[in-house]
Amino acid sequence: MKEQIHEALGLFTYGIYILTSQKGDEKHGMIVSWVSQISHDPPLVMAAIRKNRRMHPIVEEAGSFVLHVLDKDAKQIVSRFKYPSPAERFAGVECATGATGAPIIKNVPAYAECRLRQTFDTGDHTLFIGEVVSAGVSGKGAPMTGWDYGKIYQGDS
């Protein structure tokens, strides 16, 4: 039965995003896929982060994060955010600083800058609920999904 559960969940569709935050002077970013809008008024979004990820305490401490919609053909930026060090991940990536102090990657189809409102412990992940305080849309490209990325994340490290 467990195999069927994993197979069924593997067919759920998800976008592929880059989540960024900042601790002190250091920018941090990671690939996330468990993301959803959860409220219209106020505009709230949710991102799930595994508890053992470096980004987990950074978002908690910073109190903010930015979700970046990626173009489905922009696999090079996803590859960059697999590098081990935060400095390597951001090398050559043009960013602005948002109202919350979090880095906003330029030249993406869209972004949502969020102030952390709430967290929920959900097993091996935490749901970070953010209120969207600013956003931008370039209108360039179609959003990347797990199918475009070629990997479906089911929570394994």
mmCIF file of C-alpha atoms in Angstrom:
data_model
loop_
_atom_site.group_PDB
_atom_site.id
_atom_site.type_symbol
_atom_site.label_atom_id
_atom_site.label_comp_id
_atom_site.label_asym_id
_atom_site.label_seq_id
_atom_site.Cartn_x
_atom_site.Cartn_y
_atom_site.Cartn_z
ATOM 1 C CA MET A 1 0.000 0.000 0.000
ATOM 2 C CA LYS A 2 2.841 2.422 0.844
ATOM 3 C CA GLU A 3 4.216 2.042 -2.689
ATOM 4 C CA GLN A 4 0.814 2.965 -4.146
ATOM 5 C CA ILE A 5 0.626 6.005 -1.873
ATOM 6 C CA HIS A 6 4.021 7.245 -3.098
ATOM 7 C CA GLU A 7 3.070 6.535 -6.702
ATOM 8 C CA ALA A 8 -0.226 8.428 -6.371
ATOM 9 C CA LEU A 9 1.430 11.417 -4.642
ATOM 10 C CA GLY A 10 4.092 11.409 -7.362
ATOM 11 C CA LEU A 11 1.364 12.243 -9.868
ATOM 12 C CA PHE A 12 0.331 15.420 -8.035
ATOM 13 C CA THR A 13 1.546 18.447 -9.964
ATOM 14 C CA TYR A 14 3.720 21.099 -8.370
ATOM 15 C CA GLY A 15 5.611 24.136 -9.534
ATOM 16 C CA ILE A 16 9.351 24.490 -9.053
ATOM 17 C CA TYR A 17 10.322 27.666 -7.234
ATOM 18 C CA ILE A 18 13.363 29.276 -5.699
ATOM 19 C CA LEU A 19 12.749 30.451 -2.137
ATOM 20 C CA THR A 20 15.156 33.116 -0.858
ATOM 21 C CA SER A 21 15.729 34.748 2.499
ATOM 22 C CA GLN A 22 18.532 36.666 4.157
ATOM 23 C CA LYS A 23 20.330 36.252 7.474
ATOM 24 C CA GLY A 24 22.524 39.222 8.278
ATOM 25 C CA ASP A 25 24.485 40.034 5.129
ATOM 26 C CA GLU A 26 24.241 36.504 3.740
ATOM 27 C CA LYS A 27 21.701 35.604 1.056
ATOM 28 C CA HIS A 28 20.233 32.120 1.150
ATOM 29 C CA GLY A 29 18.178 30.281 -1.457
ATOM 30 C CA MET A 30 16.803 26.821 -2.124
ATOM 31 C CA ILE A 31 14.578 24.913 -4.527
ATOM 32 C CA VAL A 32 11.032 24.318 -3.236
ATOM 33 C CA SER A 33 8.015 22.672 -4.792
ATOM 34 C CA TRP A 34 5.397 22.331 -2.072
ATOM 35 C CA VAL A 35 3.948 25.840 -2.491
ATOM 36 C CA SER A 36 0.380 27.126 -2.653
ATOM 37 C CA GLN A 37 -1.714 30.266 -2.355
ATOM 38 C CA ILE A 38 -3.963 29.780 0.663
ATOM 39 C CA SER A 39 -5.863 33.072 1.014
ATOM 40 C CA HIS A 40 -6.998 35.888 -1.237
ATOM 41 C CA ASP A 41 -7.614 38.548 1.410
ATOM 42 C CA PRO A 42 -5.111 38.926 2.904
ATOM 43 C CA PRO A 43 -2.898 37.421 0.188
ATOM 44 C CA LEU A 44 -1.246 34.435 1.882
ATOM 45 C CA VAL A 45 1.016 31.737 0.464
ATOM 46 C CA MET A 46 2.456 28.590 1.980
ATOM 47 C CA ALA A 47 5.825 26.943 1.430
ATOM 48 C CA ALA A 48 6.824 23.656 3.050
ATOM 49 C CA ILE A 49 10.470 23.325 4.134
ATOM 50 C CA ARG A 50 11.988 20.143 5.502
ATOM 51 C CA LYS A 51 13.155 20.686 9.091
ATOM 52 C CA ASN A 52 16.732 19.565 8.424
ATOM 53 C CA ARG A 53 17.332 22.127 5.649
ATOM 54 C CA ARG A 54 19.684 25.063 6.269
ATOM 55 C CA MET A 55 16.913 27.445 5.129
ATOM 56 C CA HIS A 56 14.502 26.374 7.882
ATOM 57 C CA PRO A 57 15.968 28.423 10.770
ATOM 58 C CA ILE A 58 16.904 31.271 8.429
ATOM 59 C CA VAL A 59 13.278 31.912 7.412
ATOM 60 C CA GLU A 60 12.230 31.678 11.065
ATOM 61 C CA GLU A 61 14.881 34.189 12.167
ATOM 62 C CA ALA A 62 14.523 36.561 9.202
ATOM 63 C CA GLY A 63 10.729 36.545 9.376
ATOM 64 C CA SER A 64 10.494 36.834 5.602
ATOM 65 C CA PHE A 65 11.028 35.000 2.319
ATOM 66 C CA VAL A 66 10.544 35.432 -1.408
ATOM 67 C CA LEU A 67 9.078 32.823 -3.751
ATOM 68 C CA HIS A 68 10.269 33.051 -7.354
ATOM 69 C CA VAL A 69 8.327 31.521 -10.239
ATOM 70 C CA LEU A 70 10.835 30.069 -12.699
ATOM 71 C CA ASP A 71 10.604 29.823 -16.461
ATOM 72 C CA LYS A 72 10.146 26.209 -17.554
ATOM 73 C CA ASP A 73 13.292 26.470 -19.705
ATOM 74 C CA ALA A 74 15.476 27.969 -16.947
ATOM 75 C CA LYS A 75 16.965 24.722 -15.647
ATOM 76 C CA GLN A 76 20.390 26.362 -15.227
ATOM 77 C CA ILE A 77 19.134 28.490 -12.327
ATOM 78 C CA VAL A 78 17.701 25.386 -10.641
ATOM 79 C CA SER A 79 21.079 23.654 -11.041
ATOM 80 C CA ARG A 80 22.806 26.673 -9.512
ATOM 81 C CA PHE A 81 20.635 26.443 -6.381
ATOM 82 C CA LYS A 82 21.864 22.890 -5.771
ATOM 83 C CA TYR A 83 25.406 24.168 -5.022
ATOM 84 C CA PRO A 84 26.457 23.580 -1.408
ATOM 85 C CA SER A 85 27.349 27.154 -0.415
ATOM 86 C CA PRO A 86 24.953 30.111 -0.462
ATOM 87 C CA ALA A 87 27.620 32.283 -2.111
ATOM 88 C CA GLU A 88 27.936 29.794 -5.006
ATOM 89 C CA ARG A 89 24.177 29.711 -5.449
ATOM 90 C CA PHE A 90 23.987 33.479 -5.902
ATOM 91 C CA ALA A 91 27.209 33.957 -7.910
ATOM 92 C CA GLY A 92 26.239 35.660 -11.155
ATOM 93 C CA VAL A 93 22.550 35.896 -10.173
ATOM 94 C CA GLU A 94 21.262 39.457 -10.347
ATOM 95 C CA CYS A 95 19.201 40.360 -7.258
ATOM 96 C CA ALA A 96 17.466 43.328 -5.702
ATOM 97 C CA THR A 97 16.706 43.765 -2.021
ATOM 98 C CA GLY A 98 13.024 43.631 -1.135
ATOM 99 C CA ALA A 99 11.123 45.658 1.443
ATOM 100 C CA THR A 100 11.642 42.826 3.962
ATOM 101 C CA GLY A 101 15.390 42.683 3.275
ATOM 102 C CA ALA A 102 15.079 39.380 1.423
ATOM 103 C CA PRO A 103 16.813 38.975 -1.950
ATOM 104 C CA ILE A 104 14.616 39.161 -5.050
ATOM 105 C CA ILE A 105 16.022 37.399 -8.097
ATOM 106 C CA LYS A 106 15.656 39.534 -11.208
ATOM 107 C CA ASN A 107 14.520 38.278 -14.617
ATOM 108 C CA VAL A 108 12.067 35.628 -13.416
ATOM 109 C CA PRO A 109 8.453 35.382 -14.639
ATOM 110 C CA ALA A 110 7.119 36.418 -11.221
ATOM 111 C CA TYR A 111 7.944 36.696 -7.540
ATOM 112 C CA ALA A 112 6.049 37.138 -4.267
ATOM 113 C CA GLU A 113 7.820 38.746 -1.317
ATOM 114 C CA CYS A 114 6.355 37.583 1.989
ATOM 115 C CA ARG A 115 6.440 38.537 5.623
ATOM 116 C CA LEU A 116 6.210 35.429 7.799
ATOM 117 C CA ARG A 117 2.832 35.269 9.536
ATOM 118 C CA GLN A 118 2.662 31.770 10.977
ATOM 119 C CA THR A 119 4.305 28.359 11.019
ATOM 120 C CA PHE A 120 2.809 24.902 11.373
ATOM 121 C CA ASP A 121 4.678 21.767 12.373
ATOM 122 C CA THR A 122 3.603 19.056 9.927
ATOM 123 C CA GLY A 123 5.787 16.011 10.542
ATOM 124 C CA ASP A 124 9.187 16.258 8.831
ATOM 125 C CA HIS A 125 8.349 19.641 7.236
ATOM 126 C CA THR A 126 7.193 23.012 8.542
ATOM 127 C CA LEU A 127 4.591 25.047 6.694
ATOM 128 C CA PHE A 128 5.714 28.666 6.477
ATOM 129 C CA ILE A 129 2.740 30.966 5.919
ATOM 130 C CA GLY A 130 3.658 34.314 4.446
ATOM 131 C CA GLU A 131 1.641 37.409 3.702
ATOM 132 C CA VAL A 132 2.548 38.782 0.285
ATOM 133 C CA VAL A 133 3.796 42.346 0.814
ATOM 134 C CA SER A 134 5.103 42.932 -2.710
ATOM 135 C CA ALA A 135 5.127 41.089 -6.014
ATOM 136 C CA GLY A 136 6.312 41.469 -9.549
ATOM 137 C CA VAL A 137 5.379 39.948 -12.886
ATOM 138 C CA SER A 138 7.577 40.143 -15.970
ATOM 139 C CA GLY A 139 5.243 38.125 -18.174
ATOM 140 C CA LYS A 140 8.232 36.270 -19.628
ATOM 141 C CA GLY A 141 7.989 32.495 -19.960
ATOM 142 C CA ALA A 142 5.736 29.731 -18.717
ATOM 143 C CA PRO A 143 6.052 28.512 -15.091
ATOM 144 C CA MET A 144 8.282 25.496 -14.444
ATOM 145 C CA THR A 145 6.627 22.369 -13.030
ATOM 146 C CA GLY A 146 8.096 19.216 -11.606
ATOM 147 C CA TRP A 147 7.529 17.584 -14.985
ATOM 148 C CA ASP A 148 9.658 20.264 -16.691
ATOM 149 C CA TYR A 149 12.320 19.887 -14.021
ATOM 150 C CA GLY A 150 12.372 16.127 -14.498
ATOM 151 C CA LYS A 151 12.154 15.288 -10.803
ATOM 152 C CA ILE A 152 9.207 14.904 -8.491
ATOM 153 C CA TYR A 153 9.995 15.623 -4.844
ATOM 154 C CA GLN A 154 8.269 13.322 -2.389
ATOM 155 C CA GLY A 155 10.030 14.448 0.750
ATOM 156 C CA ASP A 156 13.125 12.248 0.631
ATOM 157 C CA SER A 157 16.506 13.858 1.255
#
